[in-house]
Coordinates of C-alpha atoms in Angstrom, one line a residue:
M33 CA 0.2 0.2 0.0
N34 CA 3.0 2.5 0.7
V35 CA 4.3 2.0 -2.9
I36 CA 0.9 3.6 -4.2
K37 CA 0.9 6.4 -1.6
N38 CA 4.5 7.3 -2.9
R39 CA 3.5 7.1 -6.3
Y40 CA 0.7 10.2 -6.0
K41 CA 3.0 12.4 -4.3
R42 CA 4.6 13.8 -7.1
E43 CA 2.4 15.5 -9.8
A44 CA 3.7 16.3 -13.5
V45 CA 2.3 19.7 -14.6
E46 CA 3.1 21.8 -17.9
V47 CA 4.2 25.4 -17.0
H48 CA 4.5 28.1 -19.5
C49 CA 5.7 31.7 -19.8
P50 CA 2.7 34.0 -20.2
K51 CA 5.2 36.5 -22.1
C52 CA 6.7 34.3 -24.7
K53 CA 4.8 31.1 -24.4
R54 CA 7.6 28.7 -23.8
S55 CA 6.8 25.7 -21.9
Q56 CA 8.1 23.1 -19.8
I57 CA 7.3 19.9 -17.5
I58 CA 8.3 20.0 -13.8
Y59 CA 7.2 17.9 -10.8
I60 CA 5.3 19.2 -8.2
P61 CA 6.4 19.3 -5.1
D62 CA 9.9 18.4 -5.6
E63 CA 10.8 21.2 -7.9
K64 CA 9.9 25.1 -7.4
M65 CA 8.1 27.2 -10.2
P66 CA 10.9 28.1 -12.6
D67 CA 11.5 31.2 -14.3
C68 CA 11.7 31.6 -18.0
P69 CA 15.1 31.2 -19.2
V70 CA 14.5 33.8 -22.2
C71 CA 12.1 36.6 -20.5
R72 CA 13.4 35.9 -16.7
K73 CA 9.2 36.0 -15.8
K74 CA 7.8 33.5 -13.2
M75 CA 6.2 30.7 -15.3
I76 CA 2.7 29.5 -14.4
I77 CA 1.1 26.4 -14.6
K78 CA -0.8 25.6 -17.9
E79 CA -2.1 21.6 -17.2
V80 CA -1.9 19.2 -14.7
L81 CA -0.6 16.3 -16.7
T82 CA -2.2 12.6 -15.5
E83 CA -1.7 9.2 -16.7
G84 CA -5.0 7.2 -18.1
K85 CA -8.6 8.0 -16.6
Y86 CA -9.8 8.2 -13.1

């Protein structure tokens, strides 16, 4: 049962820059919200990526 609990701790999310629309995939809460390497603006969450259907 512990294996299933640990699997859902990390969530993959797609983040993008509101200015230049550059996107990137990060894992929350392991990584903090990145800054855009081009614009230096804080990126925002675009979509939570999930596997399969619930």
